[in-house]
Amino acid sequence: MRARLTLFNCFLILSIILIWGCKEKNTDNKLHNTFLDNTENYLKVRNELKEADRKFDLGFGIKLNPKEQIVDSIFQAEREHLIKGYKKVNFFPSSRYYYLSKDEIESTLLFKLFRKMPKGGLLHVHTSASGDAHWIVNRAVEEPNCYVYWGTEEIRKGMFKFAYPGKQGEGYFKVSELAKTIPNFKEILFNKITFSKAQDQDTLTYWKDFEEKFTRVGSFLKNKKVFQDYYKAAMDTLANDNIQHIEFRATLFSSIKDMDGNIYPADSCIAYIKKAYQDSKKNNPNLSIKLIYSGIRFFDRETLKKDLDKAYSLKKKYPNIIKGYDLVGEEDAGNTTLFYLPEFLDFIKKTSTEKYQLPFFFHDGESSWADNENLFDAVLLDSRRIGHGFNLFRFPVLKQRVIDQDICIEVCPLSNQILGYVRDLRLHPAANYIKEGIPITLNSDDPGMFGYNGVTPDFWTAYMAWDLNLPQVKRIIWNSIEYSTLNKEEKEIAFTALKNSWAKFIDNTLKEFELKN
């Protein structure tokens, strides 16, 4: 995938540049005489320029078979129909805050097509925000010992707690009782633990609000009674969106507890996750999962060192499920990647000759600030993939290094908009990454917290806002298996399943439109 520019292509580009710049101050406008007076020559050079430019494209080299070509035309026709209507009313969904356009997006035929499309792997999703938030609300209502804070402190409102009757604390009420007495309580609670259309983008304090929502559900999801069931439900939700492989960012340093205060360590977390996976796999036979252990950017250096050691010890115990290490949390507010350089270098040195490796998968470049340089360290520390990579566009030499090192960017378009990094998604830098041949995948980051399921809204958004075609979409989907942490044998199995699902999707789409026409 790296060798997209052959010597011939480079020669062609150089020739066009030389032709373009051949006009001399002292000459009689040679360029004008060469092709500007001749429509045929002009169009020939123009087409050559377009073709040379296209060879950088991520989708270049993807050849569609006749059936896929028809489906490509179906997708393009649906987009053109939508764009024509949007232009008439001066409205484009992806140029407005997601929650102002969510209903419109989900009502389109194109959205329904993307929902049915097999999407390969979801390589960037956080455990506590991967499932359906409605499941959390419904389960809380069912649990007899589940309470929620519904007192006067607005910042705490919606915070869950498991407790024995009389031990819940001031301001906490049984969720089951509130559901009976407050009209639309479930919807109100859902809005407390997710972003929603009720919020105004201009008044949001993005990360503060975001972290408050995580805090509200934290103790609920870390309760032993709920933990395994939530993971199973989350896997089912993602599989229902036609995702076959999931790589969870998991904060395994945070243990689960029961109502008596007993603590269950990371080994128990992994055991419950594996059991949830086996249960989900019964209905989703092609499903596979991996975990990327995630520390936090707010650790001090000594804590990070201990966390790396803990992650590595888990890697040695569970080598087939623990696949890497990451740092999570608001990047601009937390410590830089460079801050932990001595610890990272020491860790690399200590483990370089060991049987098991724990590569990095850094969240870096999730920033709109020009002075954020974390991406340099992600690249130099050989991060296998980069989470977000939003501000990579600022560093032209680094972009080439990303291509040369074959580092995949885990792009999360709606997350970037919802958390305030870009307002109009037509201007998202990943639109250029695709055109420049930088390998990317599409991801949803925290779909449960964002109030939607899976990754279909991100695919719809990218297709519409970035003027994608089916070869590009297919390459992005195939990338999600190619750049996953699956081993060679697992990838072969995954690609076989994906190819079969893709062929079925193409056939079903053709049948559906044949019936309609």
XYZ file of N, CA, C and O in Angstrom, residues 38-39 61 69 78 170 235 334 337 489 505-506:
48
model
N -5.839 25.671 -27.751
C -6.339 24.443 -28.366
C -7.115 23.643 -27.326
O -6.536 23.129 -26.365
N -8.427 23.558 -27.506
C -9.276 22.882 -26.525
C -8.865 21.435 -26.328
O -8.803 20.941 -25.195
N -6.343 1.877 -7.105
C -5.950 0.469 -7.134
C -7.069 -0.471 -6.755
O -6.965 -1.681 -6.957
N -19.760 -1.903 -9.361
C -19.872 -0.653 -10.116
C -21.317 -0.147 -10.124
O -21.566 1.057 -10.007
N -27.938 8.397 -5.008
C -28.615 8.790 -3.772
C -27.975 10.044 -3.179
O -28.669 10.936 -2.696
N -27.722 10.957 50.761
C -28.668 12.041 50.522
C -28.755 12.389 49.041
O -27.748 12.496 48.345
N -21.265 -5.539 22.627
C -20.807 -6.326 21.480
C -21.966 -6.636 20.536
O -21.811 -6.561 19.313
N -4.219 17.414 29.382
C -3.353 16.446 30.048
C -1.892 16.639 29.698
O -1.501 17.589 29.006
N 2.697 13.667 25.331
C 3.342 12.361 25.173
C 4.825 12.472 25.507
O 5.410 11.571 26.121
N -3.077 -15.452 10.909
C -4.128 -16.450 10.714
C -5.509 -15.856 10.982
O -6.476 -16.130 10.248
N -23.808 -8.354 0.628
C -24.335 -6.987 0.678
C -24.530 -6.428 -0.731
O -25.569 -5.812 -1.034
N -23.574 -6.636 -1.595
C -23.679 -6.163 -2.987
C -24.877 -6.812 -3.664
O -25.706 -6.128 -4.299
